[in-house]
GROMACS .gro file of C-alpha atoms in nm:
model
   67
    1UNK     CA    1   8.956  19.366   5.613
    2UNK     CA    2   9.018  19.179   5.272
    3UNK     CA    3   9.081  19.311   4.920
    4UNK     CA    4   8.998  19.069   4.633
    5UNK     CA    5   9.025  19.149   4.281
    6UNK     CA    6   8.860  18.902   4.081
    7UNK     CA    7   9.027  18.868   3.743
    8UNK     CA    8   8.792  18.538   3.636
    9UNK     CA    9   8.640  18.704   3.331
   10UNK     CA   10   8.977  18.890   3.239
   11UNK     CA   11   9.141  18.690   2.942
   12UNK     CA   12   9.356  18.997   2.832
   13UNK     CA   13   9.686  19.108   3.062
   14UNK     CA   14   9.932  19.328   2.988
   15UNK     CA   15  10.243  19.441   3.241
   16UNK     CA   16  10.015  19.766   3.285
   17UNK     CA   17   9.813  19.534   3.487
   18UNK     CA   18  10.057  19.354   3.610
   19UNK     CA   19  10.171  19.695   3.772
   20UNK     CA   20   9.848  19.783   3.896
   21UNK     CA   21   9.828  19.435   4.085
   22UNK     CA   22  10.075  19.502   4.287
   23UNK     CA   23   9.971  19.891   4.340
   24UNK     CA   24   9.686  19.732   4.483
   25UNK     CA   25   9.859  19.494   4.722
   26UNK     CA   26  10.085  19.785   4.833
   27UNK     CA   27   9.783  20.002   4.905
   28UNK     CA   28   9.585  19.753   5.076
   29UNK     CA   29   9.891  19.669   5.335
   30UNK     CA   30   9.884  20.029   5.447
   31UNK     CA   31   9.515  20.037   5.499
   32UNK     CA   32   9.594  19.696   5.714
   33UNK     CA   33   9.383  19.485   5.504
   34UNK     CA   34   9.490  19.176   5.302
   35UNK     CA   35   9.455  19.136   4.934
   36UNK     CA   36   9.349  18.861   4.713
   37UNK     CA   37   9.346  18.824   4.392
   38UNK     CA   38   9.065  18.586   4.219
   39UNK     CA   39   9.220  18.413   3.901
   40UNK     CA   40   9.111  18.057   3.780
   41UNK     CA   41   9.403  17.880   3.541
   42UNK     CA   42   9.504  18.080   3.200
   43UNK     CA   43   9.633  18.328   3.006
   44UNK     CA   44   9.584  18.586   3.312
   45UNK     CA   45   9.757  18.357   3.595
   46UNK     CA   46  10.071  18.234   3.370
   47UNK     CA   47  10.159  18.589   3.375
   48UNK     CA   48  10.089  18.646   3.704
   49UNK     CA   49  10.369  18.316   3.774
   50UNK     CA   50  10.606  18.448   3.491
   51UNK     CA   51  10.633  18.794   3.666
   52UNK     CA   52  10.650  18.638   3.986
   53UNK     CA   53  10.370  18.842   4.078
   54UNK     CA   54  10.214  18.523   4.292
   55UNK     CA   55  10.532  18.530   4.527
   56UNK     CA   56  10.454  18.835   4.687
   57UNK     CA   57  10.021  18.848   4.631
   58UNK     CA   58   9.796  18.515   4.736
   59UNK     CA   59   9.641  18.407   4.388
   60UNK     CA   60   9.367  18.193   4.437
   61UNK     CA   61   9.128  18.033   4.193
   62UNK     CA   62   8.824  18.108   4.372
   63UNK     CA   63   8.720  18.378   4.642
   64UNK     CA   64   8.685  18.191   4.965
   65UNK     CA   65   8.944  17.910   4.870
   66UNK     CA   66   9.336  18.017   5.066
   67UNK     CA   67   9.605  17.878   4.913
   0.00000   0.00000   0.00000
């Protein structure tokens, strides 16, 4: 099984989110599944690199692309 969460839309991000992300991740390991989540260049991914958030979820920019 895969998780994706698909932030494309999403221009606002706090560290709330940021948190939740990796909730997410964590949750889907246990279940056994993978998780993904969907996030084309801005405001969005740069925080997702500055919390280093991308080292330990995949971040792609579009669902079906692996990176």
């Amino acid at each position: 099984d895969r998780v994706a969460l698909d932030l494309s839309g999403v221009d606002h991000f706090d560290p709330v989110a940021l948190g939740v992300v990796v909730a997410m991740r964590l949750r889907a390991r246990r279940r056994g599944a993978s998780f993904v989540v969907v996030c084309p260049d801005g405001r969005p991914r740069e925080l997702l690199r500055e919390a280093a958030v991308d080292r330990i979820v995949e971040v792609v920019e579009a669902l079906g692309q692996s990176e």
